[in-house]
């Protein structure tokens, strides 16, 4: 009975396997009523072409839809935040829809006018996953549009801070970077073209009044926007580094650019040469291109989310007459009565007044089991009400709740770590060597030829600046970052890649990271139970809101029946009387077994005061995580907000020395990371929830594990797709290889510099030599990094199936 399985079929709408008996409509099978409802809406509006554009293109819809979920959009003040255009007969509203993933999504969302005549038209901006809907306010409301989108599986993502503002700001910065690259590239190409007479030794020829000197001045005009606009960031960054009394890689580059431009201006004005404006503009162009290549992958990810991304934008207020209204969550006052509906996050601390409270605090504390609350108990912000609605009397407003105060603590804020990068360290030594050679060359020539002295010194600074090192680092890191993102790990910036290569300790959160967040195994241990009793037990479990009870009901999979005499005792268990038989389902003490020592999450069974046995519920370890833990070459720790009931299971599955720490609060996790760092460890923390935010912030590298990139994640250095977690050791290996690749290409660029230095110190550097040497160096570096990155992907990354075979 307990091991019964049901053959599954594929859902016509979303493509998922149908667990249990499928919902059938129009001779088509659906995994749930939600998917069936979406199909009916589309079929009624003649939009079933949606299913022909892309296989299994539908978005799965939650089966239980709260009719009041978007009631807050009836508040004009709140709704106004989403209006982007307004006139008497037309309003445009913009929503963020993270579910958009393919061409069929775009097609459906741009045909909303066929679903509701009040909509004029709609447009989708795929990169930002935003839809703008133009509608007649006399025919349909903003709330109705949000509900319409939710009804077809594209529920708008609306929180206090959805992260879109920061993303749009990042995109503006990215667009400015593209403009700088465009200007530098345009000017570089034209300066090169106008410098051909210099390269070919034709500068003395005059044709129709056109002289080489005229072209030189045109080149000077073209070089000004390259230096002053496109290259401005090198000078700005250098100035800030000098103010902080340290030297970053931009400082010697800025010096080289200034010297190059100064010498070029002198040669052009004095008529002694054409200068090196082509080399200067080319260097700026390639360095900006490399930096852009590093960051372009991550424009649509949020690495700096805070707790506000977790809370609703408004809350349901109940007045003295029981009438509901919605107000912004920041306006909630002490002694207000609010209503929290199923699966809503509680935004304030309050006293439980009405309803059956089952609060899930796992995202805050890491504790896997929900908390049952009785009337009069305090309920804290950050918890999620699991089923049904509850009323709360506000004790503390949003800004003063324990949750808000905790996450506003400076220790839990993500800050950029002040770490010297590998390239910065090398550039310091490299810059010192270049300056030494430059001044030595000047001292050598000064007694005999002052002109050669200045020429040699400036030529050394022009040819041997650390520009090649920067190009090496940016292109290598850009290629590797793209490889990482291709395999499901998105790094905040290139500095994180360099830091990963130094890691020597890995710390994992347990629930939701090493284990699946919403899956568990259920095993029965005890005397056999008759089928008629088992049916009653399944019905008891099915009528409970507790996740452990739900897991048991799903495991038994018996036909449910209504129980009239049933009672649930908060935090203890549930009991029922049926056919003069007394059933109990709950903790060991609840059923009368006081001597039992729990080894996991357990639910005991007694019938007429006779204990039959227990159900053992365990979190399930993610697939192939055991291989990962076994292969990691560093010490491993596991932190969990749960009790230590899972320790035996983890030791049995992972089978390697691991430091386990249970009952860990968010502060305790942070303190543990800090203690490792004080002992000299470079720590990587891998977690998934707000309870891990402090530890993620404090660690040298913090990785947030998510099921998809639009899911809420705490501020972190990297975002990893959960199904790619078993590949973590491969990312560590690839990061080390990338560091070695930078060293290798740096050696190659140094060889080019050695050739250039020969011409420089002997005062033989000409525009032709510079025009050949510098582009050749850049081209070689780019090709080398491209080939090296391809080798990293080939030898560092294997797919899950191959890893499984190797492990076996």
PDB file of N, CA, C and O in Angstrom, residues 196-237:
ATOM      1  N   UNK A 196      48.236  56.030 -42.761  1.00  0.00           N
ATOM      2  CA  UNK A 196      48.947  55.208 -43.733  1.00  0.00           C
ATOM      3  C   UNK A 196      50.106  55.939 -44.418  1.00  0.00           C
ATOM      4  O   UNK A 196      51.152  55.340 -44.679  1.00  0.00           O
ATOM      5  N   UNK A 197      49.992  57.232 -44.732  1.00  0.00           N
ATOM      6  CA  UNK A 197      51.176  57.918 -45.306  1.00  0.00           C
ATOM      7  C   UNK A 197      52.383  57.852 -44.380  1.00  0.00           C
ATOM      8  O   UNK A 197      53.518  57.728 -44.855  1.00  0.00           O
ATOM      9  N   UNK A 198      52.145  57.938 -43.055  1.00  0.00           N
ATOM     10  CA  UNK A 198      53.242  57.840 -42.100  1.00  0.00           C
ATOM     11  C   UNK A 198      53.865  56.445 -42.149  1.00  0.00           C
ATOM     12  O   UNK A 198      55.092  56.287 -42.126  1.00  0.00           O
ATOM     13  N   UNK A 199      53.001  55.398 -42.197  1.00  0.00           N
ATOM     14  CA  UNK A 199      53.505  54.026 -42.201  1.00  0.00           C
ATOM     15  C   UNK A 199      54.358  53.754 -43.449  1.00  0.00           C
ATOM     16  O   UNK A 199      55.352  53.020 -43.393  1.00  0.00           O
ATOM     17  N   UNK A 200      53.941  54.357 -44.584  1.00  0.00           N
ATOM     18  CA  UNK A 200      54.600  54.055 -45.862  1.00  0.00           C
ATOM     19  C   UNK A 200      55.714  55.043 -46.200  1.00  0.00           C
ATOM     20  O   UNK A 200      56.292  54.982 -47.285  1.00  0.00           O
ATOM     21  N   UNK A 201      55.998  55.977 -45.305  1.00  0.00           N
ATOM     22  CA  UNK A 201      57.077  56.936 -45.549  1.00  0.00           C
ATOM     23  C   UNK A 201      56.750  57.968 -46.589  1.00  0.00           C
ATOM     24  O   UNK A 201      57.641  58.478 -47.287  1.00  0.00           O
ATOM     25  N   UNK A 202      55.455  58.317 -46.739  1.00  0.00           N
ATOM     26  CA  UNK A 202      55.025  59.260 -47.767  1.00  0.00           C
ATOM     27  C   UNK A 202      54.643  60.608 -47.178  1.00  0.00           C
ATOM     28  O   UNK A 202      53.911  61.378 -47.814  1.00  0.00           O
ATOM     29  N   UNK A 203      55.112  60.894 -45.958  1.00  0.00           N
ATOM     30  CA  UNK A 203      54.659  62.108 -45.285  1.00  0.00           C
ATOM     31  C   UNK A 203      55.156  63.391 -45.956  1.00  0.00           C
ATOM     32  O   UNK A 203      54.648  64.485 -45.672  1.00  0.00           O
ATOM     33  N   UNK A 204      56.134  63.288 -46.840  1.00  0.00           N
ATOM     34  CA  UNK A 204      56.665  64.500 -47.503  1.00  0.00           C
ATOM     35  C   UNK A 204      55.913  64.844 -48.787  1.00  0.00           C
ATOM     36  O   UNK A 204      56.135  65.906 -49.379  1.00  0.00           O
ATOM     37  N   UNK A 205      55.044  63.968 -49.228  1.00  0.00           N
ATOM     38  CA  UNK A 205      54.327  64.187 -50.491  1.00  0.00           C
ATOM     39  C   UNK A 205      53.120  65.093 -50.254  1.00  0.00           C
ATOM     40  O   UNK A 205      52.380  64.930 -49.272  1.00  0.00           O
ATOM     41  N   UNK A 206      52.909  66.029 -51.178  1.00  0.00           N
ATOM     42  CA  UNK A 206      51.753  66.917 -51.119  1.00  0.00           C
ATOM     43  C   UNK A 206      50.935  66.733 -52.391  1.00  0.00           C
ATOM     44  O   UNK A 206      51.482  66.815 -53.507  1.00  0.00           O
ATOM     45  N   UNK A 207      49.634  66.492 -52.262  1.00  0.00           N
ATOM     46  CA  UNK A 207      48.747  66.292 -53.406  1.00  0.00           C
ATOM     47  C   UNK A 207      47.529  67.189 -53.229  1.00  0.00           C
ATOM     48  O   UNK A 207      46.794  67.064 -52.223  1.00  0.00           O
ATOM     49  N   UNK A 208      47.303  68.074 -54.222  1.00  0.00           N
ATOM     50  CA  UNK A 208      46.144  68.979 -54.191  1.00  0.00           C
ATOM     51  C   UNK A 208      46.034  69.723 -52.856  1.00  0.00           C
ATOM     52  O   UNK A 208      44.941  69.910 -52.313  1.00  0.00           O
ATOM     53  N   UNK A 209      47.139  70.094 -52.313  1.00  0.00           N
ATOM     54  CA  UNK A 209      47.137  70.860 -51.072  1.00  0.00           C
ATOM     55  C   UNK A 209      46.995  70.022 -49.813  1.00  0.00           C
ATOM     56  O   UNK A 209      47.018  70.555 -48.703  1.00  0.00           O
ATOM     57  N   UNK A 210      46.804  68.704 -49.979  1.00  0.00           N
ATOM     58  CA  UNK A 210      46.672  67.813 -48.825  1.00  0.00           C
ATOM     59  C   UNK A 210      48.055  67.361 -48.397  1.00  0.00           C
ATOM     60  O   UNK A 210      48.788  66.729 -49.155  1.00  0.00           O
ATOM     61  N   UNK A 211      48.409  67.700 -47.162  1.00  0.00           N
ATOM     62  CA  UNK A 211      49.725  67.336 -46.637  1.00  0.00           C
ATOM     63  C   UNK A 211      49.579  66.373 -45.473  1.00  0.00           C
ATOM     64  O   UNK A 211      48.515  66.250 -44.864  1.00  0.00           O
ATOM     65  N   UNK A 212      50.674  65.678 -45.161  1.00  0.00           N
ATOM     66  CA  UNK A 212      50.675  64.766 -44.023  1.00  0.00           C
ATOM     67  C   UNK A 212      50.381  65.522 -42.732  1.00  0.00           C
ATOM     68  O   UNK A 212      49.732  64.996 -41.825  1.00  0.00           O
ATOM     69  N   UNK A 213      50.839  66.784 -42.658  1.00  0.00           N
ATOM     70  CA  UNK A 213      50.615  67.562 -41.443  1.00  0.00           C
ATOM     71  C   UNK A 213      49.126  67.822 -41.205  1.00  0.00           C
ATOM     72  O   UNK A 213      48.650  67.839 -40.064  1.00  0.00           O
ATOM     73  N   UNK A 214      48.373  68.015 -42.317  1.00  0.00           N
ATOM     74  CA  UNK A 214      46.921  68.204 -42.190  1.00  0.00           C
ATOM     75  C   UNK A 214      46.268  66.959 -41.599  1.00  0.00           C
ATOM     76  O   UNK A 214      45.423  67.039 -40.698  1.00  0.00           O
ATOM     77  N   UNK A 215      46.657  65.788 -42.091  1.00  0.00           N
ATOM     78  CA  UNK A 215      46.101  64.539 -41.565  1.00  0.00           C
ATOM     79  C   UNK A 215      46.469  64.348 -40.097  1.00  0.00           C
ATOM     80  O   UNK A 215      45.706  63.793 -39.320  1.00  0.00           O
ATOM     81  N   UNK A 216      47.673  64.823 -39.737  1.00  0.00           N
ATOM     82  CA  UNK A 216      48.078  64.693 -38.341  1.00  0.00           C
ATOM     83  C   UNK A 216      47.150  65.481 -37.425  1.00  0.00           C
ATOM     84  O   UNK A 216      46.762  65.005 -36.350  1.00  0.00           O
ATOM     85  N   UNK A 217      46.777  66.687 -37.845  1.00  0.00           N
ATOM     86  CA  UNK A 217      45.870  67.498 -37.029  1.00  0.00           C
ATOM     87  C   UNK A 217      44.457  66.896 -36.980  1.00  0.00           C
ATOM     88  O   UNK A 217      43.756  66.995 -35.965  1.00  0.00           O
ATOM     89  N   UNK A 218      44.029  66.310 -38.109  1.00  0.00           N
ATOM     90  CA  UNK A 218      42.736  65.610 -38.101  1.00  0.00           C
ATOM     91  C   UNK A 218      42.775  64.448 -37.111  1.00  0.00           C
ATOM     92  O   UNK A 218      41.836  64.208 -36.341  1.00  0.00           O
ATOM     93  N   UNK A 219      43.893  63.699 -37.104  1.00  0.00           N
ATOM     94  CA  UNK A 219      44.057  62.602 -36.151  1.00  0.00           C
ATOM     95  C   UNK A 219      44.012  63.113 -34.707  1.00  0.00           C
ATOM     96  O   UNK A 219      43.445  62.464 -33.822  1.00  0.00           O
ATOM     97  N   UNK A 220      44.606  64.288 -34.495  1.00  0.00           N
ATOM     98  CA  UNK A 220      44.600  64.864 -33.147  1.00  0.00           C
ATOM     99  C   UNK A 220      43.171  65.188 -32.706  1.00  0.00           C
ATOM    100  O   UNK A 220      42.792  64.930 -31.550  1.00  0.00           O
ATOM    101  N   UNK A 221      42.368  65.737 -33.625  1.00  0.00           N
ATOM    102  CA  UNK A 221      40.963  66.028 -33.298  1.00  0.00           C
ATOM    103  C   UNK A 221      40.186  64.736 -33.003  1.00  0.00           C
ATOM    104  O   UNK A 221      39.359  64.683 -32.083  1.00  0.00           O
ATOM    105  N   UNK A 222      40.449  63.684 -33.796  1.00  0.00           N
ATOM    106  CA  UNK A 222      39.772  62.405 -33.576  1.00  0.00           C
ATOM    107  C   UNK A 222      40.205  61.758 -32.256  1.00  0.00           C
ATOM    108  O   UNK A 222      39.428  61.040 -31.620  1.00  0.00           O
ATOM    109  N   UNK A 223      41.446  62.024 -31.843  1.00  0.00           N
ATOM    110  CA  UNK A 223      41.953  61.391 -30.621  1.00  0.00           C
ATOM    111  C   UNK A 223      41.402  62.033 -29.365  1.00  0.00           C
ATOM    112  O   UNK A 223      41.372  61.395 -28.301  1.00  0.00           O
ATOM    113  N   UNK A 224      40.972  63.302 -29.452  1.00  0.00           N
ATOM    114  CA  UNK A 224      40.487  64.000 -28.256  1.00  0.00           C
ATOM    115  C   UNK A 224      39.287  63.309 -27.599  1.00  0.00           C
ATOM    116  O   UNK A 224      39.305  63.068 -26.391  1.00  0.00           O
ATOM    117  N   UNK A 225      38.198  62.967 -28.343  1.00  0.00           N
ATOM    118  CA  UNK A 225      37.082  62.265 -27.680  1.00  0.00           C
ATOM    119  C   UNK A 225      37.474  60.881 -27.165  1.00  0.00           C
ATOM    120  O   UNK A 225      36.913  60.409 -26.174  1.00  0.00           O
ATOM    121  N   UNK A 226      38.429  60.227 -27.821  1.00  0.00           N
ATOM    122  CA  UNK A 226      38.874  58.911 -27.346  1.00  0.00           C
ATOM    123  C   UNK A 226      39.527  59.052 -25.982  1.00  0.00           C
ATOM    124  O   UNK A 226      39.234  58.305 -25.043  1.00  0.00           O
ATOM    125  N   UNK A 227      40.425  60.035 -25.857  1.00  0.00           N
ATOM    126  CA  UNK A 227      41.147  60.220 -24.594  1.00  0.00           C
ATOM    127  C   UNK A 227      40.243  60.793 -23.497  1.00  0.00           C
ATOM    128  O   UNK A 227      40.214  60.271 -22.380  1.00  0.00           O
ATOM    129  N   UNK A 228      39.495  61.853 -23.833  1.00  0.00           N
ATOM    130  CA  UNK A 228      38.755  62.592 -22.813  1.00  0.00           C
ATOM    131  C   UNK A 228      37.430  61.944 -22.433  1.00  0.00           C
ATOM    132  O   UNK A 228      36.958  62.123 -21.304  1.00  0.00           O
ATOM    133  N   UNK A 229      36.806  61.191 -23.352  1.00  0.00           N
ATOM    134  CA  UNK A 229      35.519  60.550 -23.036  1.00  0.00           C
ATOM    135  C   UNK A 229      35.668  59.041 -22.885  1.00  0.00           C
ATOM    136  O   UNK A 229      35.428  58.486 -21.806  1.00  0.00           O
ATOM    137  N   UNK A 230      36.104  58.378 -23.954  1.00  0.00           N
ATOM    138  CA  UNK A 230      36.202  56.915 -23.891  1.00  0.00           C
ATOM    139  C   UNK A 230      37.216  56.469 -22.845  1.00  0.00           C
ATOM    140  O   UNK A 230      36.995  55.499 -22.107  1.00  0.00           O
ATOM    141  N   UNK A 231      38.342  57.158 -22.746  1.00  0.00           N
ATOM    142  CA  UNK A 231      39.389  56.747 -21.813  1.00  0.00           C
ATOM    143  C   UNK A 231      39.315  57.419 -20.461  1.00  0.00           C
ATOM    144  O   UNK A 231      40.219  57.243 -19.621  1.00  0.00           O
ATOM    145  N   UNK A 232      38.256  58.183 -20.215  1.00  0.00           N
ATOM    146  CA  UNK A 232      38.172  58.952 -18.967  1.00  0.00           C
ATOM    147  C   UNK A 232      38.161  58.068 -17.724  1.00  0.00           C
ATOM    148  O   UNK A 232      38.683  58.451 -16.674  1.00  0.00           O
ATOM    149  N   UNK A 233      37.584  56.861 -17.828  1.00  0.00           N
ATOM    150  CA  UNK A 233      37.478  56.017 -16.638  1.00  0.00           C
ATOM    151  C   UNK A 233      38.839  55.583 -16.108  1.00  0.00           C
ATOM    152  O   UNK A 233      39.002  55.373 -14.901  1.00  0.00           O
ATOM    153  N   UNK A 234      39.837  55.482 -16.997  1.00  0.00           N
ATOM    154  CA  UNK A 234      41.172  55.101 -16.533  1.00  0.00           C
ATOM    155  C   UNK A 234      41.778  56.197 -15.644  1.00  0.00           C
ATOM    156  O   UNK A 234      42.414  55.910 -14.631  1.00  0.00           O
ATOM    157  N   UNK A 235      41.547  57.455 -16.020  1.00  0.00           N
ATOM    158  CA  UNK A 235      42.056  58.565 -15.224  1.00  0.00           C
ATOM    159  C   UNK A 235      41.258  58.729 -13.928  1.00  0.00           C
ATOM    160  O   UNK A 235      41.839  59.012 -12.872  1.00  0.00           O
ATOM    161  N   UNK A 236      39.941  58.543 -14.004  1.00  0.00           N
ATOM    162  CA  UNK A 236      39.100  58.668 -12.802  1.00  0.00           C
ATOM    163  C   UNK A 236      39.460  57.583 -11.793  1.00  0.00           C
ATOM    164  O   UNK A 236      39.646  57.849 -10.593  1.00  0.00           O
ATOM    165  N   UNK A 237      39.560  56.336 -12.268  1.00  0.00           N
ATOM    166  CA  UNK A 237      39.919  55.229 -11.368  1.00  0.00           C
ATOM    167  C   UNK A 237      41.306  55.431 -10.772  1.00  0.00           C
ATOM    168  O   UNK A 237      41.547  55.103  -9.602  1.00  0.00           O
TER     169      UNK A 237
END
